[in-house]
PDB file of C-alpha atoms in Angstrom:
ATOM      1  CA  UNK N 857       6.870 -23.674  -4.261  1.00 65.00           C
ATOM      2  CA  UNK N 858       4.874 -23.108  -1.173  1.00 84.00           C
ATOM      3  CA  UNK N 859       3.490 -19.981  -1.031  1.00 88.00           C
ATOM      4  CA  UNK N 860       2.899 -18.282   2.313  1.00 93.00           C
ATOM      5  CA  UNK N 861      -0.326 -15.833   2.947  1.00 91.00           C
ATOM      6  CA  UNK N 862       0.537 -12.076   3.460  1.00 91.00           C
ATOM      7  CA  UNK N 863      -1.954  -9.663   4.717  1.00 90.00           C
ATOM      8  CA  UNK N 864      -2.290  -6.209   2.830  1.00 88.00           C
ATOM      9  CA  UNK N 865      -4.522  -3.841   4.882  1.00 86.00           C
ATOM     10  CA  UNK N 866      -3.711  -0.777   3.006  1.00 90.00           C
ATOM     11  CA  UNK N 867      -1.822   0.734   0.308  1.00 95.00           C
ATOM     12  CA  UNK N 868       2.181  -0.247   0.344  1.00 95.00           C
ATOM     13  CA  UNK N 869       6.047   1.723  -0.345  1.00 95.00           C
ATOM     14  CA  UNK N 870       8.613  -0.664  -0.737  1.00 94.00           C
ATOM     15  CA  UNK N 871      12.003  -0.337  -1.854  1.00 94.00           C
ATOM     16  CA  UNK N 872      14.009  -2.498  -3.831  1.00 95.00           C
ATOM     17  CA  UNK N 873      17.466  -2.794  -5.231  1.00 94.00           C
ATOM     18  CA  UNK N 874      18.518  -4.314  -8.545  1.00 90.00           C
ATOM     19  CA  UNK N 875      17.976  -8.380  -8.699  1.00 91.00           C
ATOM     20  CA  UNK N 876      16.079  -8.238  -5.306  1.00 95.00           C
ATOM     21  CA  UNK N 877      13.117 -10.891  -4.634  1.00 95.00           C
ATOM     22  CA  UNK N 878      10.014 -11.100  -2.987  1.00 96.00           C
ATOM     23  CA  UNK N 879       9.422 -14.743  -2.428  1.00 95.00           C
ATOM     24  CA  UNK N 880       6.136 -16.725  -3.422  1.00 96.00           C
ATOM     25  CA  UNK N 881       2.956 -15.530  -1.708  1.00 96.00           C
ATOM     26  CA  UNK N 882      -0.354 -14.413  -2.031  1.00 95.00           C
ATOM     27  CA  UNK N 883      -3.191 -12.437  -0.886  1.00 96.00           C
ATOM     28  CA  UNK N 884      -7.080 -12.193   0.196  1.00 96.00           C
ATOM     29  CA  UNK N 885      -7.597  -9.480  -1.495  1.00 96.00           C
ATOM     30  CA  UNK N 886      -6.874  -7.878  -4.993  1.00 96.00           C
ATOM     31  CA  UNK N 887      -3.821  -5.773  -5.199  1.00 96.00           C
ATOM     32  CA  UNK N 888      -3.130  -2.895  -8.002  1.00 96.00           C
ATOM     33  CA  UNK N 889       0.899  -2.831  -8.277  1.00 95.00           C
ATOM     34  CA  UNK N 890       2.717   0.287  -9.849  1.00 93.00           C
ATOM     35  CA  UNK N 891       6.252   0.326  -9.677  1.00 91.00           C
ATOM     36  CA  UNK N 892       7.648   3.398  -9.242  1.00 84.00           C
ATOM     37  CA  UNK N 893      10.735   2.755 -11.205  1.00 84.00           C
ATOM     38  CA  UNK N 894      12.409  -0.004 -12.885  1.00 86.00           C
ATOM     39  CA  UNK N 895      11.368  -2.855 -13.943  1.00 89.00           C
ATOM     40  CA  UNK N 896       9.283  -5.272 -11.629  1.00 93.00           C
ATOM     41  CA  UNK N 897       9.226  -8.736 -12.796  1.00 93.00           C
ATOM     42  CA  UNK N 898       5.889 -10.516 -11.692  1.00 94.00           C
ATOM     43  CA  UNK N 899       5.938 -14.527 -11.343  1.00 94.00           C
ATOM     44  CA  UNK N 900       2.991 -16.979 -10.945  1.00 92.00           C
ATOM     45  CA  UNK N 901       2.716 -21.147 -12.034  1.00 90.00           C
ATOM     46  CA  UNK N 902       0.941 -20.068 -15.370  1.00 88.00           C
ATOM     47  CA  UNK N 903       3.617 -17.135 -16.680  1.00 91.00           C
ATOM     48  CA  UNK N 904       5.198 -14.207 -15.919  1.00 92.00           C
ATOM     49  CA  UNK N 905       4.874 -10.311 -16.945  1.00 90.00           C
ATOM     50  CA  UNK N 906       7.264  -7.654 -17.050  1.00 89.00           C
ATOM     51  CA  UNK N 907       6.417  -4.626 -15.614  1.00 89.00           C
ATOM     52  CA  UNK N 908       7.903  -1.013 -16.584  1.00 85.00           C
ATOM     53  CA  UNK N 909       7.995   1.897 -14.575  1.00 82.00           C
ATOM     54  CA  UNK N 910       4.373   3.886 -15.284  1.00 80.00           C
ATOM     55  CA  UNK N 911       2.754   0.309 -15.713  1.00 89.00           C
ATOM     56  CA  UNK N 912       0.306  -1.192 -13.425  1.00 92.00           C
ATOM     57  CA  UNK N 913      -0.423  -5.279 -12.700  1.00 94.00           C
ATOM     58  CA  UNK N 914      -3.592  -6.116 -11.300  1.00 95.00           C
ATOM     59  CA  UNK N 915      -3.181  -9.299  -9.204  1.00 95.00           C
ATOM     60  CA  UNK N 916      -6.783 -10.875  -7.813  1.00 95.00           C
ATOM     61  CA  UNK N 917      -6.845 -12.271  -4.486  1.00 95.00           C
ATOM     62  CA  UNK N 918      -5.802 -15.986  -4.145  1.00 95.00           C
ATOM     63  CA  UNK N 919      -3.002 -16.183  -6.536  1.00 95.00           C
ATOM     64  CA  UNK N 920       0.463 -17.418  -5.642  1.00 96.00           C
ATOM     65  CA  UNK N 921       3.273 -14.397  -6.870  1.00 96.00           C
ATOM     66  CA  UNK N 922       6.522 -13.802  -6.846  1.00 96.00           C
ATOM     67  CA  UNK N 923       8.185 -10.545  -7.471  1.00 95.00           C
ATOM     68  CA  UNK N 924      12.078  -9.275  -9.030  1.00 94.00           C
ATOM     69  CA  UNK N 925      13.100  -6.131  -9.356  1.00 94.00           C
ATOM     70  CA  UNK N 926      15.579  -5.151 -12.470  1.00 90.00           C
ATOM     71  CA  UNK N 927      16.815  -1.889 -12.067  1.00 87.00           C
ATOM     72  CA  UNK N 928      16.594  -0.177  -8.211  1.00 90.00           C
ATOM     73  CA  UNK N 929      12.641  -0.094  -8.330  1.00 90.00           C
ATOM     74  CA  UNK N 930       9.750   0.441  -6.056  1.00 91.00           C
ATOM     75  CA  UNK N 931       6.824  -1.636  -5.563  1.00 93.00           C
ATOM     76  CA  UNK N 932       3.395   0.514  -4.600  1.00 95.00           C
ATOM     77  CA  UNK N 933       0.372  -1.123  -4.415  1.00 96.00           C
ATOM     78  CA  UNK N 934      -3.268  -0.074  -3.210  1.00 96.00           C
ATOM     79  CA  UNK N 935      -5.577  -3.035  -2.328  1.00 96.00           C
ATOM     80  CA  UNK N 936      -9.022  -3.765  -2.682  1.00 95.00           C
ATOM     81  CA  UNK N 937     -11.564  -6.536  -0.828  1.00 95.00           C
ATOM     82  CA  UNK N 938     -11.765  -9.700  -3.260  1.00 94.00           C
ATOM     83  CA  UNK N 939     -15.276  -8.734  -4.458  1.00 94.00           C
ATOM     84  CA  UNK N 940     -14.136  -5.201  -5.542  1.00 94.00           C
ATOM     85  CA  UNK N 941     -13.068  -5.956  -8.974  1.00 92.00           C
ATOM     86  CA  UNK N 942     -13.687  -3.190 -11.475  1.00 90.00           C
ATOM     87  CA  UNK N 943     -11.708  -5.138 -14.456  1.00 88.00           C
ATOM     88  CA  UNK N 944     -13.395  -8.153 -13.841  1.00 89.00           C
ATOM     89  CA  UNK N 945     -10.029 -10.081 -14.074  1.00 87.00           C
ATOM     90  CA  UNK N 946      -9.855 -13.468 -12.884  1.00 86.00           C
ATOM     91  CA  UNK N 947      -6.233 -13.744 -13.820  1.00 87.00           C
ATOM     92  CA  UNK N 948      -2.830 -11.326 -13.458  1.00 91.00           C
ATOM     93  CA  UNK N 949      -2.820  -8.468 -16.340  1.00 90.00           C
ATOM     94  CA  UNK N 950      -0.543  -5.834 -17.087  1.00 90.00           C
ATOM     95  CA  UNK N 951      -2.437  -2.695 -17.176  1.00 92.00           C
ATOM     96  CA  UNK N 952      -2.073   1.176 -19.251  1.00 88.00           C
ATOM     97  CA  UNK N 953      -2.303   3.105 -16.067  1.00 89.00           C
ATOM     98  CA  UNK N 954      -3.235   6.664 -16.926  1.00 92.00           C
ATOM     99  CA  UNK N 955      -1.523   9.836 -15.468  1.00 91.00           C
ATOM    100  CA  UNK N 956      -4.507  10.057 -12.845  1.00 95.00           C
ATOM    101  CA  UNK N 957      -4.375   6.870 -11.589  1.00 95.00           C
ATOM    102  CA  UNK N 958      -0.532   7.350 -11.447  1.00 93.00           C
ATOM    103  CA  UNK N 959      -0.709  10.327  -8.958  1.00 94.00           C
ATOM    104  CA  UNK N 960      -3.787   8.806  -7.141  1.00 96.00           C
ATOM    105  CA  UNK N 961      -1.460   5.244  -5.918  1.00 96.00           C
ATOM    106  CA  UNK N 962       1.796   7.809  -5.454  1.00 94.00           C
ATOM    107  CA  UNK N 963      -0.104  10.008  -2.964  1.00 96.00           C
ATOM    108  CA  UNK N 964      -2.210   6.749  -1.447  1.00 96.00           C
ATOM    109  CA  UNK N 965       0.973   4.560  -0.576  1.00 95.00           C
ATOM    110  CA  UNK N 966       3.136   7.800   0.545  1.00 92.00           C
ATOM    111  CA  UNK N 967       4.571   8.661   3.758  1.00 91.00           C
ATOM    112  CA  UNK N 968       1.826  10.615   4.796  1.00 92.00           C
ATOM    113  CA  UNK N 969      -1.288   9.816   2.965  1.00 92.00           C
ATOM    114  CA  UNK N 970      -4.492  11.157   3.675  1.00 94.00           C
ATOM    115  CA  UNK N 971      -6.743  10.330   5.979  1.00 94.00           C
ATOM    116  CA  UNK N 972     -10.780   9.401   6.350  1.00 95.00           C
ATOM    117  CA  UNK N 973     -12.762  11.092   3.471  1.00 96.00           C
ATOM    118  CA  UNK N 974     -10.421  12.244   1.613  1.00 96.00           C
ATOM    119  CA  UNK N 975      -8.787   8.529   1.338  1.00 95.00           C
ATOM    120  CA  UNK N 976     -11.972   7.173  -0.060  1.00 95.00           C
ATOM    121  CA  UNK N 977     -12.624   9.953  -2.263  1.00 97.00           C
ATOM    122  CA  UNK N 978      -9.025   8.988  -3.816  1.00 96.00           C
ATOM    123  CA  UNK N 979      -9.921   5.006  -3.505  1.00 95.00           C
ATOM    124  CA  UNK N 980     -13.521   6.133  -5.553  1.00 95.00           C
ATOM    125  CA  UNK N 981     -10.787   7.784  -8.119  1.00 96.00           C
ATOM    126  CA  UNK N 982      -8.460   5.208  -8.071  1.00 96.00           C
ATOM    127  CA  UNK N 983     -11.161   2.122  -8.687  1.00 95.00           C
ATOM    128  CA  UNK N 984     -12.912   4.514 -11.587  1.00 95.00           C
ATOM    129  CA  UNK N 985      -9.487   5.039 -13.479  1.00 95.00           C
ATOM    130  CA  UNK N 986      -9.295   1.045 -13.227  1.00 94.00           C
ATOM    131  CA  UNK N 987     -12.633   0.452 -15.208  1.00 91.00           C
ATOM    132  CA  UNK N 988     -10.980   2.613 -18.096  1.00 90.00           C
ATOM    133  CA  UNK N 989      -7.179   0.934 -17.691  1.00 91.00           C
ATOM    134  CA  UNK N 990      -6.568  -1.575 -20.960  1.00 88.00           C
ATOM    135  CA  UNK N 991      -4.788  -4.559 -20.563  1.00 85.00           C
ATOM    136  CA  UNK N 992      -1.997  -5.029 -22.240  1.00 84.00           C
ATOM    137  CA  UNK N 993      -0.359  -8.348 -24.137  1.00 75.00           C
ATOM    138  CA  UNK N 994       2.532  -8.894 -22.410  1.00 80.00           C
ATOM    139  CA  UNK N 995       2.301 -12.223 -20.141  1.00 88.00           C
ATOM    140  CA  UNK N 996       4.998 -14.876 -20.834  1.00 93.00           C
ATOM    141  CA  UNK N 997       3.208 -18.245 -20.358  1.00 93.00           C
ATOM    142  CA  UNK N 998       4.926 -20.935 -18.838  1.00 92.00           C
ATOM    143  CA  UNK N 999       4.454 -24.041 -20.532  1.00 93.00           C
ATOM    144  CA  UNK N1000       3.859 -27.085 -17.896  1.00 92.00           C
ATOM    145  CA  UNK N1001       4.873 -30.125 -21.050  1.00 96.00           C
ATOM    146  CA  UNK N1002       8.821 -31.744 -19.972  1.00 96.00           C
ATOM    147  CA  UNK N1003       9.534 -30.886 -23.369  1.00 97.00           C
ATOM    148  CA  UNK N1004       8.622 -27.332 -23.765  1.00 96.00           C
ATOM    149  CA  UNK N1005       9.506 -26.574 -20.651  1.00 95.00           C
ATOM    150  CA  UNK N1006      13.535 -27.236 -21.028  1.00 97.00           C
ATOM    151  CA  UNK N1007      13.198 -25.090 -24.888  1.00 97.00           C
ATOM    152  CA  UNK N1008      12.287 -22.403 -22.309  1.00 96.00           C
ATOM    153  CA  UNK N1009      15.117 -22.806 -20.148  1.00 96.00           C
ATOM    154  CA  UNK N1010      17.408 -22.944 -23.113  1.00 97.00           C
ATOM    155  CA  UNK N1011      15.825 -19.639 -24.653  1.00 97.00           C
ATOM    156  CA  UNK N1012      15.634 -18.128 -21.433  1.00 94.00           C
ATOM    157  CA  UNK N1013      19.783 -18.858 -20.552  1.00 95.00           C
ATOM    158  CA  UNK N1014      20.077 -17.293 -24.189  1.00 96.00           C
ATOM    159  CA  UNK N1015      17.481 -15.428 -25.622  1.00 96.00           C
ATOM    160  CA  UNK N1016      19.293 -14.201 -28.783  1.00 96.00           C
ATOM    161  CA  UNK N1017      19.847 -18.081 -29.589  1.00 97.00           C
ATOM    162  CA  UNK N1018      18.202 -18.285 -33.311  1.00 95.00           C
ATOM    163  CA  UNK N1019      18.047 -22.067 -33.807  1.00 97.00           C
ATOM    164  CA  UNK N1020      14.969 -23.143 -35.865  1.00 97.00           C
ATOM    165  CA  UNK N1021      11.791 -24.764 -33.636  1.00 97.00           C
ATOM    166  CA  UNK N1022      13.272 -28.135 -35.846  1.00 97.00           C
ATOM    167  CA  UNK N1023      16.914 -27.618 -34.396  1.00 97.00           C
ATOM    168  CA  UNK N1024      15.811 -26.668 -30.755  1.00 97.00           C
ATOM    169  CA  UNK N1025      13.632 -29.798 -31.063  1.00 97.00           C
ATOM    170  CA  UNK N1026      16.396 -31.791 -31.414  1.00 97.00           C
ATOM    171  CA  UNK N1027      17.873 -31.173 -28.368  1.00 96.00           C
ATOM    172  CA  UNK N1028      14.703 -31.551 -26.557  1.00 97.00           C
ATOM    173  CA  UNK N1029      13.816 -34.176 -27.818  1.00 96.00           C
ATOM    174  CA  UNK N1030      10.822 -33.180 -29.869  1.00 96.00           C
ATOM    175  CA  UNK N1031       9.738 -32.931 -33.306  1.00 97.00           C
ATOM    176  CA  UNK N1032       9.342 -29.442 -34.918  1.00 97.00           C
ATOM    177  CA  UNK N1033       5.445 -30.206 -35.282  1.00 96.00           C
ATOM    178  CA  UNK N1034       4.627 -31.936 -31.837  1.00 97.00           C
ATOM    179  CA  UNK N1035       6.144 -28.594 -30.082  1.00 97.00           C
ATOM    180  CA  UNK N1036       4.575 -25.785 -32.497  1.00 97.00           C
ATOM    181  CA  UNK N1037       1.382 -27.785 -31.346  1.00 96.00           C
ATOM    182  CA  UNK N1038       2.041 -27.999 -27.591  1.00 96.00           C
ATOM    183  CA  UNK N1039       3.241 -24.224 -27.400  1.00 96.00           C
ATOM    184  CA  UNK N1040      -0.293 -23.323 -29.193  1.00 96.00           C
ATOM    185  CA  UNK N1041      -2.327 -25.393 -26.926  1.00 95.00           C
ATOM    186  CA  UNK N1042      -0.345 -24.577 -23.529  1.00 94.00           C
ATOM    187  CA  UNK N1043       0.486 -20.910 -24.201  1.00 94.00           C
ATOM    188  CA  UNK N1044      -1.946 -19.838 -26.866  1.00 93.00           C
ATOM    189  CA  UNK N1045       0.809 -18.697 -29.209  1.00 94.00           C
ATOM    190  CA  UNK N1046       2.689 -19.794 -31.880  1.00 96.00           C
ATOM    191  CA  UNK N1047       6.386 -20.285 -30.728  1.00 97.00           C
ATOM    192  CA  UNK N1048       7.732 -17.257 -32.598  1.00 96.00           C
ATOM    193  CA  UNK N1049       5.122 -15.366 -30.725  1.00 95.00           C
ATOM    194  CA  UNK N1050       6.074 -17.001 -27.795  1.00 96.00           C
ATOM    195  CA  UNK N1051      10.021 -16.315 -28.546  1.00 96.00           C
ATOM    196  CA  UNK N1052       9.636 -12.335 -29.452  1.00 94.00           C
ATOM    197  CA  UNK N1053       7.454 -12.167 -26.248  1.00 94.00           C
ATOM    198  CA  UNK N1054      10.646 -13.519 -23.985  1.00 96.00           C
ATOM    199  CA  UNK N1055      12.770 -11.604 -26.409  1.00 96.00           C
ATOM    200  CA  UNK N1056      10.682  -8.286 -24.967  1.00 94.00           C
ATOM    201  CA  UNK N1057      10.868  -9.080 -21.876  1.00 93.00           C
ATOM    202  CA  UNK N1058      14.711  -9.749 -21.655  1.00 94.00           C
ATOM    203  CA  UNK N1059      14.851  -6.356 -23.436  1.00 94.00           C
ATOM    204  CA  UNK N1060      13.416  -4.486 -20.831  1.00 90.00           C
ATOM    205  CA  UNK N1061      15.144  -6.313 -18.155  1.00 89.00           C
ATOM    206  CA  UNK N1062      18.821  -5.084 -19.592  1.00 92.00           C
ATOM    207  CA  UNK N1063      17.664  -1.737 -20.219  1.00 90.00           C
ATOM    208  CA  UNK N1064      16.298  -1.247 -16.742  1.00 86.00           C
ATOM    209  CA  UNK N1065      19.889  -2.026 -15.953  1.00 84.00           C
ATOM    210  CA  UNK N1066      21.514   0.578 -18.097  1.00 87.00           C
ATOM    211  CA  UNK N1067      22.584  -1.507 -21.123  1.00 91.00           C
ATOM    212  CA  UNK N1068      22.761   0.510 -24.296  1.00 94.00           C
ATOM    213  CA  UNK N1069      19.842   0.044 -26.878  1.00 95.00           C
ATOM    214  CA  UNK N1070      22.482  -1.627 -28.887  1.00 96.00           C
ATOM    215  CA  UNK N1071      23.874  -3.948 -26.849  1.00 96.00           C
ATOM    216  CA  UNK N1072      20.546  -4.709 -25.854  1.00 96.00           C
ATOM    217  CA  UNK N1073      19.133  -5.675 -29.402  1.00 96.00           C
ATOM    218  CA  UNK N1074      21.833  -8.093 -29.744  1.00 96.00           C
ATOM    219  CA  UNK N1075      21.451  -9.565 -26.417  1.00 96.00           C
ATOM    220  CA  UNK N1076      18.236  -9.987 -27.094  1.00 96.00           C
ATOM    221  CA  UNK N1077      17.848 -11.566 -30.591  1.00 96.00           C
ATOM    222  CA  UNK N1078      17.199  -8.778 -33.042  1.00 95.00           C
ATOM    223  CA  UNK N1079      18.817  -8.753 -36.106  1.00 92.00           C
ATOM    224  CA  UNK N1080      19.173  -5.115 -35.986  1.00 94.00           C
ATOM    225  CA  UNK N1081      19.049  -2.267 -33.603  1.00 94.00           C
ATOM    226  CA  UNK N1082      16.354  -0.742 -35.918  1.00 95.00           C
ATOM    227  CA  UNK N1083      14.023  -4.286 -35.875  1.00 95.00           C
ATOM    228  CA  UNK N1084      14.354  -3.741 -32.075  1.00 96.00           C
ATOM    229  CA  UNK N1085      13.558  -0.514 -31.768  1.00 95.00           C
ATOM    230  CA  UNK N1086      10.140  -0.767 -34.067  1.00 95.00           C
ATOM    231  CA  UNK N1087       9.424  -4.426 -32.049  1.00 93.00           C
ATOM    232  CA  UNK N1088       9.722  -2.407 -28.922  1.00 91.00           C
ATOM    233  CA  UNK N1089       7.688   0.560 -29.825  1.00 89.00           C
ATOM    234  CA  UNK N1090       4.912  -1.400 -31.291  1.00 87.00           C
ATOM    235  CA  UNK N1091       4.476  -3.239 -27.612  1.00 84.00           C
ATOM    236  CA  UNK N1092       5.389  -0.460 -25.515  1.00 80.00           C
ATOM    237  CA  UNK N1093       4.237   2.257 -27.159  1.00 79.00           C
ATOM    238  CA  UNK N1094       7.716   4.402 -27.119  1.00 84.00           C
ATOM    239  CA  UNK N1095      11.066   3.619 -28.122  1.00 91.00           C
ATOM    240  CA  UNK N1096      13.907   1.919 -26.378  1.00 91.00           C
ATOM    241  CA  UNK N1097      16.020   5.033 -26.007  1.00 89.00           C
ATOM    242  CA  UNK N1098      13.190   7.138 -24.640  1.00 87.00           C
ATOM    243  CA  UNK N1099      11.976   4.724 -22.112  1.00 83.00           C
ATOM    244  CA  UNK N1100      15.361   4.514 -20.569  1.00 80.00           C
ATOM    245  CA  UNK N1101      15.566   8.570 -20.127  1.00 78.00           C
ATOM    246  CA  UNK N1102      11.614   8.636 -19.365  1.00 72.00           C
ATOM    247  CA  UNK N1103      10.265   5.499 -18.059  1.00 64.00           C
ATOM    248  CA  UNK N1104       7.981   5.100 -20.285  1.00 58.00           C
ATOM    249  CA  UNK N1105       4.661   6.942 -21.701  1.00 55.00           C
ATOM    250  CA  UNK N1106       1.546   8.024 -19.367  1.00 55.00           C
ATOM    251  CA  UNK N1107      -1.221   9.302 -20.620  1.00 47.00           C
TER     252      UNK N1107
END
């Protein structure tokens, strides 16, 4: 990976089609992302995060990305100098973005946004809807141990694969103990923590590409459409079904 440096000198519009990429780079300055629809799926060396439609992802200056869109999405952004940082965020975070802030980055990155004054006055909206915007748990770490980081590859080819830590050790190489310790200390979660959190974000991957909440539960690992569903809404804050026809909640 060698990321390249990309200049942002205003808010973005960019278009992209189901499975496209963005390659590794980064920026001097933070960037707010918003996809417009979707799914975007945002990469750096220490995880990943999945990012609905009516999400945000605050990225801070300096830190190498990647980006893959599941579903036809868009990526809009608004960026800010590298000392404008209202979240105080040192690291990538997936954010509530409210209905405000919504309209504020749709009108900002548009075809014809506004000009002078009134494109301040919206960046002065914009930065104060960002100092109320919670983060919200959804990172995937990426382990860096050998070990660890083939389980993920495994889990990742499969996610509905329900071997034990013990069994999955085994073919890593691993005992059951030695990884539930490494996954705590490199990820800060236990390994079924770890596992639902790649489960989610496989989820919303398939649904962004019109899979049936079904199919997707089983694709995924649950052991029921109904232990999806509630898994789902307790992260996302709606329900499978609804996000698909919706894209998900604003406030």
């Amino acid at each position: 990976m060698s990321p390249t440096r990309q200049e942002l000198t205003g808010p973005t519009r960019q278009p992209l089609a189901h499975r496209e990429r963005i390659g590794w780079h980064f920026h001097t300055v933070n960037q707010l992302i918003c996809p417009g629809r979707g799914v975007l799926e945002v990469s750096t060396p220490q995880g990943s995060w999945a990012v609905p439609a009516h999400r945000g992802v605050w990225l801070p200056a300096g830190v190498p990305h990647a980006h893959r869109a599941h579903g036809p999405s868009e990526l809009r952004s608004l960026s800010f100098p590298a000392e404008v940082n209202p979240l105080g965020l040192a690291r990538p975070a997936v954010l509530a973005v409210s209905r405000l802030l919504w309209e504020v980055v749709e009108v900002l990155s548009g075809p014809e946004p506004p000009q002078g004054e009134q494109f301040r006055a919206l960046e002065r909206v914009a930065l104060d809807q960002l100092c109320r915007a919670p983060a919200l748990g959804l990172e995937l770490p990426t382990p860096s141990d050998p070990r660890l980081r083939d389980l993920a590859d495994i889990l990742a080819a499969d996610p509905a694969d329900d071997r034990t830590l013990a069994q999955l050790g085994a073919a890593v190489g691993a005992s059951e103990r030695t990884l539930s310790r490494l996954f705590r200390r490199e990820t800060g979660m236990s390994f079924p923590q770890w596992r639902a959190q790649l489960r989610l974000h496989h989820a919303l991957t398939l649904l962004a590409a019109g899979r049936s909440v079904t199919s997707v539960a089983v694709a995924s690992g649950w052991s029921s459409p109904s232990a999806f569903v509630e898994a789902f809404r307790l992260a996302f804050g709606t329900t499978p079904g609804r996000y698909q026809r919706e894209g998900g909640p604003l406030r």
